[in-house]
Each structure stands twice: as structure tokens, then as C-alpha cells.
Amino acid sequence: MGEIRQAAVRNNLLRLVSAESFDAIAKHLEFLELPRGFELSEPHEEADYAYFPESGIASIVARSPQGQHAEIGIFGRDGMTPATVVLDAGTDPYSIFMQVQGEGYRVRASILKQMLDEDAAVRVLLGRYAQALSVQGAYTSLSNAVHHIDERLARWILMCHDRTDGDEISLTHEFLSIMLAVRRPSVTTALHMLEGRKLIYSERGMIIVRDRPALEQFANDAYGECEREYFRLIGPFS
Amino acid sequence: MGEIRQAAVRNNLLRLVSAESFDAIAKHLEFLELPRGFELSEPHEEADYAYFPESGIASIVARSPQGQHAEIGIFGRDGMTPATVVLDAGTDPYSIFMQVQGEGYRVRASILKQMLDEDAAVRVLLGRYAQALSVQGAYTSLSNAVHHIDERLARWILMCHDRTDGDEISLTHEFLSIMLAVRRPSVTTALHMLEGRKLIYSERGMIIVRDRPALEQFANDAYGECEREYFRLIGPFS
DNA sequence: ATCCCTTTGTCTGATACCGTACCGAGCCCC
DNA sequence: GGGGCTCGGTACGGTATCAGACAAAGGGAT
């Protein structure tokens, strides 16, 4: 702790705060592994820590009273949790957990909160991130309503690819089916479809992007809007 | 202008600010009719005014590049637009327009923005409202993904009923079909279903809630979560 | 190797919903 | 009180997806 160089950090939000703000927060940052399944936040519970992933992918899932669930958004080194901290909301009703393992920094939520009170620039940045996340949820909603499974799957693979270093994404069909709120066998067939078009390779527990431009073209209407909105609100990341 | 009594106001957010904050904003409030179809905000355009409805219902719709669309949330006197103002986001990608005619106040966005900079309590309130709206979007997403048309329709009627004075909601099937992102005839059949169960009456251009508790029971898994979250974040309204 | 467990592939029938089209009914307006 | 428009009801074939079950294949541990 206390000797993290901002230039070496990969999390986009941590990179974008001013050097002064970064120094203020850096001494409280703790680096840790984020294994698959790691819970970053549980529904209706006040989070002890805020997490800023350096790698890996986290999933935000809403659950109905009867236990139905659907993913409303994902983030990796483009984001953080809990976004509610900047809105003084205390808790949110979501499960947030690591879906592709990675690493990241965490800081006590109380410390981050205090920083936000004192540092308007950081407050603005995280506020804009909260908006980007909300827009991501909105477009997930649209996609759930109007797009076919294979398009939604393509969208989802693209969104993961954006947040991953190579072309390999480590995921099971089972997991994908939860994320897309469809049956597991539907994922299998949809993946075969994408594989047949030579857009991806699919192996046991692994999806490999083979032709990203064609994949974007296939996802077509389902991909792009909320990425553009992130770019407008926060800026580029890669 | 300038002589609006806070106790006479019906918009929940305006009611909840302190008397001092209200006095500061009241002199800038302008009362106006909000006819059906009135545009409160257009996608990617900076809004000139912020609107606080006193009655009627506004709809927030996301549009895909190809022109597909789906509703992600609604608000009436429980809310305001643009929620982005508190997040310094400038614009959002949604169409926001009146769906059931009503009345409301508006204030120049620049004035509201300035107030937010100076008044932390108002900033917190609107921030929490932004969160409530985001959660509403998340549960719309969940509903789009996992619930059947008739349940979603019931949910939607309940949400409108919450924001209406009587039991009558003035809406065409066409409009409903856009909101639920389904075919118009599907709405017709679903409404018949609800009518057959004696939960509503349905007339030309009008839906009348007949048995609200039973309607809630029917909507079951689809209704309630985001209402509870609004209550937690903001408080009751009625 | 052998066992076991996770993950993936495939099948069957059922169904919710779609796209499209067409017609009837209510309502406004001259 | 008829013309025309909006709105609602209904019908038909088509298909994307579901529900559930089962079998095969990969991979780790003994």
C-alpha cells in the first residue's frame, strides 16, 4: 500500500482522477485477487468496500422476489462498485459478483465517501460513471425486449471482449444463460450459430473471439449505443 | 410566478425540499399544461428546462440505432426530468414525453443546475431520485427478460395507477404496445385476460382499475421491488 | 487407467408471441 | 347523419424459445 503509481494503474476511473486526488486515495487502496464468484456487493446490504477492478469482469444482477434474475450490466476496469456511493443511496438491490476472475483495488467505502464530500472533481467523475451504468442497464432492457438470443449473445461477448486483454473469455454456457436470462441449451445453439459463421471459437469453458468486426456487424442493432455514451461521459478506455 | 405555496404543490420532490430551498426555487417555477405527446426531453439534446409534473405520466424510452424502442421507466408527480442534471451528464440518450396528459412546473435547467451546486440537500435528494429511476429501469429490464406479457401489463397498469388520482387511466392499446415492446394485438388479448378476471375494465382509450389488490396479486413477481426502493430512497408519495 | 463431476450437445413436444392482414365499432366533424 | 379517421377485435400461419430429460465428452483426482 501507499506506493501505487497512477500511470501503472489500469482501472480507467482511477486513471482519470487528478494526480492530487489519486495521491489522496492511493494510500488507502488495497490490491487483491478477485476470483470467479467473488461477491463485491449483496442486495440491500451496505458495502464495506468500494472495488476498482484492474482486470476481470463483474456482473450486476437484479433478482425478483420469486428468485427470477437477469443481468442488468457488467463492468471491468472501466468501472467500479458501488456506484450508489456517489448518490448517497446507501445500498442497492443488486447482486454484484466476479464473473471472469481478475484483480483489483479496494478502499473502505467510508473513506471513499469522505473523499467524495471533499473532492468535487471525483464526485463528478463517479456521477458520470453512475449515469453510464444506468444507460447500460437501459440498453440491456431494450435488448431483452426486442433482440433475438443470438444478437444478445453477440452483444454480450463484445462487451466482455472490450473488458478483456486477449481474445479469450473464460465462461461456461450455464453462466451465459443466467446472464442472458435464457435456457442453457439456447446458449449452446446460439454459440454454434456464431461459430458456424466463423465469428468465434467455442471450447469447453472458453469463448474465443475470432472476427471482431464481423461480430459487431452481426450484433448490429444490439451493440454500440451505451459504449458511445460511456465514451461521451467518461472518455476512451482500452 | 413567485407565489407558489409549497404545501399546495403535489410533486413529491418539490414537497420534500426544505422550505428555504423551495423558496429559492419557487420564484423560477413556471406552471404549464403538459398535453399528451409533449416532449420533455429529446435524445442527445441538452434540455432547456427541468420539469416537475404535478399530474399526468411521462415515459422514458430508449431507442436503438435501427429504431427499435422500449420503455425503461415512467414518472409522474413522484419524479422529474432530466435526472442527469444532478450527475453532470449533460444529455441522455432517451426520449421523454407525456403519455397521460397532466400539468406541472418547469424551471430553466441552468437555474436548477446552479441551485444544485449551492444546495447539498437538494443535490442529495435528486441524486437519490436518479438512483430510484435507475432501479426502475433495472426491474423493467428484468421484467422484459423473464415475465409474460400479461404480468408485465399488470405491472405497467399498477405503476400508472400509482401516479394517477382516480382509477381511470387514459391510454390506447397502441401506446401500451410500444411501452411493453410487444404487438398491439397482444395487448388487446392481455387486456381481455385481465378484464375476464375482473381486475380492470377496458374501454376505448381508457383502462379502469377495478380490483387493485387482485391486480397486484396477479402481477405478483413483476411488481413491488422498485416501489419499495423508491420508498426507501425518497419516502412515501400518494 | 478409472471414477466422478462438470460442462456441453441433442431431442421431443409444447407454447407464447410474432407479422400481417382485415374488418367492425366508436367518435369527431362538417 | 353520413364520411372519414382512429381505435379495437380477431384470425392465420410461422417461429423463437421454453421445459425437461438424457447422453456424450472433457478433465481432475485417486
Coordinates of C-alpha atoms (C1' of nucleotides) in Angstrom, one line a residue:
Chain A
M1 CA 0.0 0.0 0.0
G2 CA 0.9 3.6 -0.4
E3 CA 3.3 3.3 -3.3
I4 CA 1.0 2.7 -6.2
R5 CA 1.9 4.8 -9.3
Q6 CA -1.1 6.2 -11.1
A7 CA 0.5 5.6 -14.5
A8 CA 0.7 1.9 -13.7
V9 CA -2.9 1.6 -12.8
R10 CA -5.2 0.1 -15.4
N11 CA -8.6 0.9 -13.9
N12 CA -10.0 3.7 -16.0
L13 CA -11.6 5.7 -13.3
L14 CA -8.5 5.7 -11.1
R15 CA -6.5 6.8 -14.1
L16 CA -8.8 9.7 -14.8
V17 CA -8.8 11.4 -11.4
S18 CA -6.2 14.2 -10.9
A19 CA -2.8 13.4 -9.6
E20 CA -3.7 15.1 -6.3
S21 CA -6.9 13.1 -5.9
F22 CA -5.1 9.9 -6.8
D23 CA -2.4 10.5 -4.2
A24 CA -5.1 11.1 -1.6
I25 CA -6.9 7.9 -2.4
A26 CA -3.8 5.7 -3.2
K27 CA -2.6 5.3 0.4
H28 CA -5.9 3.6 1.2
L29 CA -6.0 1.3 -1.8
E30 CA -5.5 -2.3 -1.2
F31 CA -4.7 -4.7 -4.0
L32 CA -6.4 -8.1 -4.1
E33 CA -7.3 -11.1 -6.2
L34 CA -10.9 -11.2 -7.4
P35 CA -11.6 -14.9 -8.1
R36 CA -14.7 -16.0 -10.0
G37 CA -17.8 -15.8 -7.9
F38 CA -16.3 -13.2 -5.5
E39 CA -19.1 -11.1 -4.1
L40 CA -18.5 -7.4 -4.5
S41 CA -21.9 -6.4 -3.1
E42 CA -25.0 -8.1 -1.9
P43 CA -28.6 -6.9 -2.3
H44 CA -29.8 -4.4 0.2
E45 CA -26.6 -4.6 2.2
E46 CA -24.3 -1.7 2.8
A47 CA -20.9 -2.4 1.2
D48 CA -17.8 -2.2 3.4
Y49 CA -15.5 -1.7 0.5
A50 CA -15.6 0.0 -2.9
Y51 CA -13.9 -2.0 -5.6
F52 CA -12.0 -0.8 -8.7
P53 CA -11.1 -3.8 -10.9
E54 CA -7.9 -3.9 -12.8
S55 CA -8.9 -6.9 -14.8
G56 CA -11.6 -9.5 -14.9
I57 CA -15.4 -8.9 -15.3
A58 CA -18.0 -8.2 -12.7
S59 CA -21.7 -8.7 -13.3
I60 CA -24.6 -6.8 -11.9
V61 CA -27.7 -8.9 -11.4
A62 CA -31.2 -7.9 -10.4
R63 CA -33.4 -10.5 -8.6
S64 CA -37.2 -10.6 -8.4
P65 CA -38.9 -11.7 -5.2
Q66 CA -39.6 -15.1 -6.6
G67 CA -35.9 -15.6 -7.5
Q68 CA -36.0 -14.8 -11.2
H69 CA -32.9 -13.0 -12.2
A70 CA -31.4 -11.1 -15.0
E71 CA -28.2 -9.2 -15.6
I72 CA -28.5 -5.5 -16.0
G73 CA -24.9 -4.6 -16.6
I74 CA -21.3 -5.5 -16.4
F75 CA -18.1 -3.7 -15.7
G76 CA -14.4 -4.4 -15.5
R77 CA -11.5 -1.9 -15.4
D78 CA -13.9 0.6 -16.9
G79 CA -15.9 0.9 -13.7
M80 CA -16.3 0.4 -10.0
T81 CA -18.8 -0.5 -7.4
P82 CA -20.8 0.6 -5.6
A83 CA -21.9 3.4 -7.9
T84 CA -24.6 4.2 -5.4
V85 CA -21.9 5.8 -3.1
V86 CA -21.9 9.0 -5.1
L87 CA -25.7 9.2 -4.9
D88 CA -25.9 8.8 -1.2
A89 CA -28.2 5.8 -1.7
G90 CA -26.5 3.5 0.8
T91 CA -27.5 0.2 -0.8
D92 CA -28.8 -1.1 -4.0
P93 CA -31.0 -4.2 -4.7
Y94 CA -28.4 -6.0 -6.9
S95 CA -26.0 -8.8 -6.6
I96 CA -22.6 -7.9 -7.9
F97 CA -20.0 -10.6 -8.3
M98 CA -17.0 -11.5 -10.4
Q99 CA -17.8 -13.5 -13.4
V100 CA -14.4 -13.6 -15.0
Q101 CA -11.6 -13.7 -12.4
G102 CA -9.2 -10.8 -12.2
E103 CA -7.6 -8.5 -9.8
G104 CA -8.3 -5.0 -8.4
Y105 CA -8.1 -2.4 -5.8
R106 CA -10.4 -1.8 -2.9
V107 CA -10.9 1.0 -0.5
R108 CA -13.1 1.3 2.6
A109 CA -16.5 2.7 1.5
S110 CA -16.4 5.2 4.3
I111 CA -13.1 6.6 3.1
L112 CA -14.3 6.9 -0.5
K113 CA -17.4 8.6 0.8
Q114 CA -15.4 11.2 2.7
M115 CA -13.3 11.9 -0.4
L116 CA -16.4 12.5 -2.4
D117 CA -17.6 15.1 0.0
E118 CA -14.3 16.9 -0.3
D119 CA -13.4 16.4 -3.9
A120 CA -16.0 17.8 -6.4
A121 CA -14.0 16.5 -9.4
V122 CA -14.1 12.9 -8.2
R123 CA -17.7 13.3 -7.4
V124 CA -18.4 14.5 -10.9
L125 CA -16.4 11.6 -12.4
L126 CA -18.2 8.9 -10.4
G127 CA -21.5 10.6 -11.0
R128 CA -20.9 10.4 -14.7
Y129 CA -20.0 6.8 -14.3
A130 CA -23.2 6.1 -12.4
Q131 CA -25.0 7.6 -15.4
A132 CA -23.1 5.5 -17.9
L133 CA -24.0 2.4 -15.9
S134 CA -27.6 3.4 -15.8
V135 CA -27.6 3.8 -19.6
Q136 CA -26.0 0.4 -19.9
G137 CA -28.9 -1.0 -17.9
A138 CA -31.4 0.8 -20.2
Y139 CA -29.9 -0.7 -23.3
T140 CA -29.8 -4.2 -21.7
S141 CA -33.5 -3.7 -21.1
L142 CA -34.1 -2.7 -24.7
S143 CA -32.1 -5.7 -25.9
N144 CA -34.0 -8.1 -23.6
A145 CA -37.2 -6.7 -25.1
V146 CA -36.6 -6.7 -28.8
H147 CA -33.5 -8.6 -29.8
H148 CA -33.1 -12.3 -30.5
I149 CA -30.9 -14.6 -28.4
D150 CA -28.0 -14.8 -30.9
E151 CA -27.8 -11.0 -31.2
R152 CA -27.9 -10.6 -27.5
L153 CA -25.2 -13.2 -27.1
A154 CA -23.1 -11.4 -29.6
R155 CA -23.6 -8.1 -27.7
W156 CA -22.6 -9.8 -24.5
I157 CA -19.5 -11.3 -26.0
L158 CA -18.5 -8.0 -27.4
M159 CA -19.0 -6.2 -24.1
C160 CA -16.8 -8.8 -22.4
H161 CA -14.2 -8.6 -25.1
D162 CA -14.0 -4.8 -24.5
R163 CA -13.0 -5.5 -20.9
T164 CA -10.6 -8.3 -21.6
D165 CA -7.0 -8.3 -22.7
G166 CA -6.8 -11.1 -25.2
D167 CA -9.4 -12.7 -27.3
E168 CA -10.2 -15.4 -24.8
I169 CA -13.1 -15.2 -22.5
S170 CA -13.5 -17.8 -19.8
L171 CA -17.1 -18.6 -19.4
T172 CA -19.5 -21.6 -19.3
H173 CA -22.8 -21.9 -21.1
E174 CA -24.5 -22.1 -17.8
F175 CA -23.2 -18.8 -16.7
L176 CA -24.1 -17.2 -20.0
S177 CA -27.6 -18.5 -19.8
I178 CA -28.1 -16.7 -16.5
M179 CA -26.7 -13.5 -17.8
L180 CA -28.9 -13.5 -20.9
A181 CA -31.9 -14.9 -18.9
V182 CA -32.4 -17.8 -21.3
R183 CA -32.2 -21.6 -21.0
R184 CA -28.8 -23.1 -21.1
P185 CA -29.4 -25.2 -24.3
S186 CA -30.4 -22.0 -26.1
V187 CA -26.9 -20.6 -25.4
T188 CA -25.3 -23.8 -26.8
T189 CA -27.2 -23.4 -30.1
A190 CA -26.6 -19.7 -30.3
L191 CA -22.9 -20.3 -29.8
H192 CA -22.9 -22.9 -32.6
M193 CA -24.5 -20.4 -34.8
L194 CA -21.8 -17.8 -34.1
E195 CA -19.2 -20.4 -34.5
G196 CA -20.7 -21.6 -37.8
R197 CA -20.3 -18.0 -39.1
K198 CA -16.7 -18.1 -38.1
L199 CA -17.2 -15.2 -35.6
I200 CA -15.9 -17.1 -32.6
Y201 CA -14.3 -20.3 -31.5
S202 CA -16.0 -22.1 -28.7
E203 CA -14.3 -24.5 -26.4
R204 CA -15.1 -26.1 -23.1
G205 CA -15.4 -23.2 -20.6
M206 CA -14.0 -20.7 -23.1
I207 CA -15.1 -18.4 -25.9
I208 CA -12.5 -17.0 -28.3
V209 CA -13.3 -14.0 -30.4
R210 CA -12.2 -14.8 -33.9
D211 CA -13.5 -11.9 -36.1
R212 CA -14.5 -9.0 -34.0
P213 CA -15.6 -6.7 -36.8
A214 CA -17.9 -9.3 -38.2
L215 CA -19.2 -10.0 -34.7
E216 CA -20.1 -6.3 -34.3
Q217 CA -21.8 -6.4 -37.6
F218 CA -23.8 -9.4 -36.5
A219 CA -24.8 -7.8 -33.2
N220 CA -25.7 -4.8 -35.3
D221 CA -28.6 -3.1 -33.6
A222 CA -27.8 -4.5 -30.2
Y223 CA -24.3 -3.2 -29.7
G224 CA -22.8 0.3 -29.6
E225 CA -25.2 2.8 -28.1
C226 CA -24.1 2.5 -24.5
E227 CA -20.5 2.2 -25.4
R228 CA -20.8 5.6 -27.2
E229 CA -22.4 7.0 -24.2
Y230 CA -19.6 5.8 -21.9
F231 CA -17.2 7.4 -24.3
R232 CA -19.1 10.7 -24.2
L233 CA -19.4 10.7 -20.4
I234 CA -16.0 9.3 -19.3
G235 CA -13.8 9.0 -22.3
P236 CA -12.0 6.2 -24.1
F237 CA -10.6 3.1 -22.4
S238 CA -8.8 0.1 -23.7
Chain B
M1 CA -44.9 33.1 -10.6
G2 CA -43.4 33.7 -7.2
E3 CA -46.4 32.9 -5.1
I4 CA -46.5 29.2 -5.1
R5 CA -47.1 27.7 -1.7
Q6 CA -45.1 24.5 -1.1
A7 CA -48.0 22.9 0.8
A8 CA -50.1 23.2 -2.2
V9 CA -47.6 21.5 -4.5
R10 CA -48.2 17.9 -5.4
N11 CA -44.9 17.0 -6.9
N12 CA -43.2 14.8 -4.4
L13 CA -39.7 16.1 -4.9
L14 CA -40.7 19.7 -4.6
R15 CA -42.6 18.8 -1.5
L16 CA -39.5 17.2 0.1
V17 CA -37.0 20.0 -0.2
S18 CA -36.6 22.3 2.7
A19 CA -38.8 25.4 3.0
E20 CA -35.7 27.6 2.3
S21 CA -34.7 25.6 -0.8
F22 CA -38.3 25.7 -2.0
D23 CA -38.5 29.5 -1.7
A24 CA -35.2 29.8 -3.6
I25 CA -36.5 27.7 -6.5
A26 CA -40.2 28.8 -6.4
K27 CA -39.7 32.1 -7.9
H28 CA -38.3 30.5 -11.0
L29 CA -41.0 27.9 -11.4
E30 CA -43.4 28.2 -14.2
F31 CA -46.7 26.3 -14.3
L32 CA -47.8 24.8 -17.5
E33 CA -50.1 22.3 -19.2
L34 CA -48.5 19.0 -20.3
P35 CA -50.6 17.6 -23.1
R36 CA -50.2 14.1 -24.3
G37 CA -47.2 13.7 -26.5
F38 CA -45.5 16.8 -25.1
E39 CA -41.7 16.3 -25.4
L40 CA -39.9 16.8 -22.1
S41 CA -36.5 15.8 -23.5
E42 CA -35.1 14.5 -26.8
P43 CA -32.2 12.1 -27.2
H44 CA -28.7 13.5 -27.0
E45 CA -30.1 17.1 -26.7
E46 CA -29.4 19.3 -23.8
A47 CA -32.7 20.2 -22.1
D48 CA -33.6 23.8 -21.7
Y49 CA -35.9 23.2 -18.9
A50 CA -36.3 20.8 -16.0
Y51 CA -39.9 19.5 -15.5
F52 CA -41.6 18.6 -12.2
P53 CA -45.0 17.1 -13.1
E54 CA -48.0 17.8 -10.8
S55 CA -50.1 15.2 -12.6
G56 CA -50.0 13.0 -15.7
I57 CA -47.5 10.4 -16.6
A58 CA -44.3 10.7 -18.6
S59 CA -42.5 7.9 -20.3
I60 CA -38.8 7.4 -20.7
V61 CA -38.0 5.4 -23.9
A62 CA -34.7 4.1 -25.2
R63 CA -34.2 3.8 -28.9
S64 CA -31.8 1.5 -30.8
P65 CA -29.9 2.7 -33.9
Q66 CA -32.4 0.8 -36.1
G67 CA -35.4 2.4 -34.4
Q68 CA -36.4 -0.4 -32.1
H69 CA -37.6 1.1 -28.9
A70 CA -38.6 0.1 -25.4
E71 CA -39.7 1.9 -22.3
I72 CA -37.3 1.9 -19.5
G73 CA -39.3 3.9 -16.9
I74 CA -42.1 6.2 -16.1
F75 CA -42.7 9.0 -13.7
G76 CA -45.4 11.4 -12.7
R77 CA -45.6 13.6 -9.6
D78 CA -43.1 11.2 -8.0
G79 CA -40.2 12.5 -10.2
M80 CA -38.7 15.0 -12.5
T81 CA -36.6 15.2 -15.6
P82 CA -33.7 15.4 -16.5
A83 CA -32.3 13.3 -13.8
T84 CA -29.0 13.6 -15.5
V85 CA -28.7 17.2 -14.3
V86 CA -27.5 16.1 -10.9
L87 CA -24.9 13.8 -12.4
D88 CA -23.4 16.5 -14.7
A89 CA -24.1 14.3 -17.6
G90 CA -25.5 17.0 -19.9
T91 CA -27.7 14.8 -22.0
D92 CA -29.1 11.3 -22.1
P93 CA -30.0 9.1 -25.0
Y94 CA -33.7 8.8 -24.2
S95 CA -36.9 10.3 -25.5
I96 CA -39.0 11.5 -22.6
F97 CA -42.6 12.6 -23.3
M98 CA -46.0 12.9 -21.7
Q99 CA -48.1 9.8 -22.1
V100 CA -51.0 10.7 -20.0
Q101 CA -51.7 14.4 -20.1
G102 CA -51.3 16.5 -17.0
E103 CA -49.8 19.7 -15.6
G104 CA -46.5 20.6 -14.0
Y105 CA -43.9 23.1 -13.2
R106 CA -40.7 23.8 -15.1
V107 CA -37.6 25.7 -14.4
R108 CA -34.7 26.6 -16.6
A109 CA -32.1 23.8 -16.4
S110 CA -29.3 26.4 -15.9
I111 CA -31.0 27.7 -12.8
L112 CA -31.6 24.2 -11.3
K113 CA -28.0 23.4 -12.0
Q114 CA -26.8 26.4 -10.1
M115 CA -29.1 25.5 -7.2
L116 CA -27.6 22.1 -7.1
D117 CA -24.1 23.5 -6.8
E118 CA -25.1 25.5 -3.9
D119 CA -27.6 23.3 -2.1
A120 CA -26.2 20.0 -1.0
A121 CA -29.6 18.8 0.4
V122 CA -31.3 19.2 -2.9
R123 CA -28.4 17.5 -4.6
V124 CA -28.7 14.5 -2.4
L125 CA -32.5 14.3 -2.9
L126 CA -32.2 14.5 -6.7
G127 CA -29.3 12.1 -6.6
R128 CA -31.4 9.6 -4.7
Y129 CA -34.2 10.1 -7.2
A130 CA -31.7 9.3 -10.0
Q131 CA -30.9 6.1 -8.3
A132 CA -34.6 5.2 -7.9
L133 CA -35.1 5.8 -11.6
S134 CA -32.1 3.6 -12.4
V135 CA -33.5 0.8 -10.3
Q136 CA -36.8 1.2 -12.0
G137 CA -35.0 0.7 -15.3
A138 CA -33.3 -2.4 -13.9
Y139 CA -36.5 -4.0 -12.9
T140 CA -38.1 -3.1 -16.2
S141 CA -35.2 -5.0 -17.8
L142 CA -35.8 -8.0 -15.6
S143 CA -39.4 -8.0 -16.4
N144 CA -38.8 -7.7 -20.1
A145 CA -36.5 -10.7 -19.8
V146 CA -38.5 -13.1 -17.7
H147 CA -42.1 -12.2 -17.3
H148 CA -45.1 -12.8 -19.6
I149 CA -47.0 -10.1 -21.4
D150 CA -50.0 -10.2 -19.1
E151 CA -47.9 -9.9 -15.9
R152 CA -45.9 -7.0 -17.5
L153 CA -49.1 -5.3 -18.5
A154 CA -50.4 -5.7 -15.0
R155 CA -47.2 -4.2 -13.6
W156 CA -47.5 -1.3 -16.0
I157 CA -51.1 -0.6 -15.1
L158 CA -50.2 -0.6 -11.4
M159 CA -47.3 1.8 -12.0
C160 CA -49.6 4.1 -13.8
H161 CA -52.3 3.8 -11.2
D162 CA -49.8 4.8 -8.5
R163 CA -49.3 8.1 -10.3
T164 CA -52.9 8.8 -11.1
D165 CA -55.7 10.3 -8.9
G166 CA -58.7 8.2 -9.8
D167 CA -58.9 4.6 -11.1
E168 CA -59.1 5.7 -14.8
I169 CA -56.0 5.7 -17.0
S170 CA -56.4 7.2 -20.4
L171 CA -54.4 5.1 -22.9
T172 CA -54.7 3.3 -26.2
H173 CA -53.6 -0.2 -26.9
E174 CA -51.2 1.1 -29.5
F175 CA -49.5 3.2 -26.8
L176 CA -49.3 0.3 -24.4
S177 CA -47.8 -2.0 -27.1
I178 CA -45.0 0.5 -27.6
M179 CA -44.4 0.7 -23.9
L180 CA -44.3 -3.0 -23.4
A181 CA -42.4 -3.6 -26.7
V182 CA -45.0 -6.1 -28.0
R183 CA -47.5 -6.2 -30.8
R184 CA -50.7 -4.2 -30.5
P185 CA -53.0 -7.2 -30.7
S186 CA -51.1 -8.9 -27.9
V187 CA -52.1 -6.0 -25.7
T188 CA -55.7 -6.4 -26.7
T189 CA -55.7 -10.1 -25.7
A190 CA -53.8 -9.5 -22.5
L191 CA -56.3 -6.7 -21.5
H192 CA -59.2 -9.1 -22.2
M193 CA -57.5 -11.6 -19.9
L194 CA -57.3 -9.1 -17.1
E195 CA -60.8 -8.0 -17.8
G196 CA -62.0 -11.6 -17.7
R197 CA -60.5 -11.9 -14.2
K198 CA -62.4 -8.8 -13.2
L199 CA -59.2 -6.9 -12.4
I200 CA -59.9 -4.0 -14.7
Y201 CA -62.5 -2.5 -17.0
S202 CA -61.3 -1.7 -20.5
E203 CA -63.0 0.9 -22.7
R204 CA -62.0 2.7 -25.9
G205 CA -58.9 4.7 -25.0
M206 CA -59.3 4.0 -21.3
I207 CA -58.4 1.5 -18.7
I208 CA -60.1 1.5 -15.3
V209 CA -58.7 -0.3 -12.3
R210 CA -61.4 -2.4 -10.7
D211 CA -59.6 -4.5 -8.1
R212 CA -56.2 -3.2 -7.3
P213 CA -55.3 -5.8 -4.6
A214 CA -56.1 -8.6 -7.0
L215 CA -54.2 -6.9 -9.8
E216 CA -51.1 -6.7 -7.5
Q217 CA -51.5 -10.4 -6.8
F218 CA -51.7 -11.1 -10.4
A219 CA -48.6 -9.1 -11.3
N220 CA -47.0 -10.9 -8.4
D221 CA -43.4 -11.2 -9.1
A222 CA -43.3 -8.3 -11.5
Y223 CA -44.4 -5.5 -9.2
G224 CA -43.1 -4.1 -6.0
E225 CA -39.3 -4.2 -5.8
C226 CA -38.6 -0.8 -7.3
E227 CA -41.6 0.8 -5.5
R228 CA -40.0 -0.4 -2.2
E229 CA -36.7 1.0 -3.3
Y230 CA -38.3 4.4 -4.1
F231 CA -39.8 4.4 -0.7
R232 CA -36.5 3.6 0.9
L233 CA -34.7 6.3 -1.0
I234 CA -37.2 9.1 -1.1
G235 CA -40.1 8.2 1.1
P236 CA -43.9 7.7 0.5
F237 CA -45.9 9.6 -2.0
S238 CA -49.6 9.4 -2.8
Chain C
dA1 C1' -6.3 -46.2 -16.1
dT2 C1' -10.8 -45.5 -13.5
dC3 C1' -14.1 -42.9 -11.4
dC4 C1' -16.7 -38.9 -10.9
dC5 C1' -18.2 -34.4 -11.8
dT6 C1' -18.7 -30.6 -14.6
dT7 C1' -19.8 -29.0 -19.0
dT8 C1' -21.7 -29.5 -23.4
dG9 C1' -24.7 -31.5 -27.2
dT10 C1' -29.2 -33.0 -28.7
dC11 C1' -34.1 -34.5 -28.8
dT12 C1' -39.2 -34.1 -28.1
dG13 C1' -43.2 -31.7 -27.6
dA14 C1' -45.4 -27.6 -26.1
dT15 C1' -46.4 -22.5 -26.2
dA16 C1' -46.0 -17.7 -26.1
dC17 C1' -45.6 -14.4 -29.2
dC18 C1' -44.8 -12.5 -33.8
dG19 C1' -46.1 -10.4 -38.6
dT20 C1' -49.6 -9.3 -41.2
dA21 C1' -54.0 -8.5 -42.7
dC22 C1' -58.7 -7.3 -42.4
dC23 C1' -62.9 -5.8 -40.5
dG24 C1' -66.0 -3.7 -37.2
dA25 C1' -67.0 -0.1 -33.9
dG26 C1' -66.7 4.3 -31.8
dC27 C1' -66.1 9.1 -32.5
dC28 C1' -65.5 13.6 -34.5
dC29 C1' -66.8 17.0 -37.9
dC30 C1' -68.9 19.2 -41.3
Chain D
dG1 C1' -76.4 11.9 -40.3
dG2 C1' -73.1 10.3 -43.5
dG3 C1' -67.7 10.5 -44.3
dG4 C1' -63.6 9.5 -42.6
dC5 C1' -60.4 8.6 -39.1
dT6 C1' -58.8 6.4 -35.1
dC7 C1' -59.1 2.6 -32.3
dG8 C1' -60.1 -2.1 -31.1
dG9 C1' -61.1 -7.2 -32.1
dT10 C1' -59.9 -11.3 -34.5
dA11 C1' -57.8 -14.7 -37.4
dC12 C1' -53.9 -17.4 -39.6
dG13 C1' -49.6 -19.4 -40.2
dG14 C1' -45.0 -19.2 -38.6
dT15 C1' -41.1 -19.4 -35.4
dA16 C1' -38.2 -18.3 -31.5
dT17 C1' -37.9 -20.0 -27.3
dC18 C1' -39.2 -22.9 -23.4
dA19 C1' -39.4 -27.1 -20.2
dG20 C1' -37.4 -31.2 -19.2
dA21 C1' -34.7 -35.1 -19.9
dC22 C1' -30.8 -37.7 -21.3
dA23 C1' -26.4 -38.8 -23.3
dA24 C1' -21.7 -37.8 -24.5
dA25 C1' -17.4 -35.6 -23.8
dG26 C1' -13.6 -33.2 -21.1
dG27 C1' -10.8 -33.1 -17.1
dG28 C1' -9.2 -33.6 -12.4
dA29 C1' -8.2 -36.6 -8.6
dT30 C1' -7.1 -41.2 -6.8

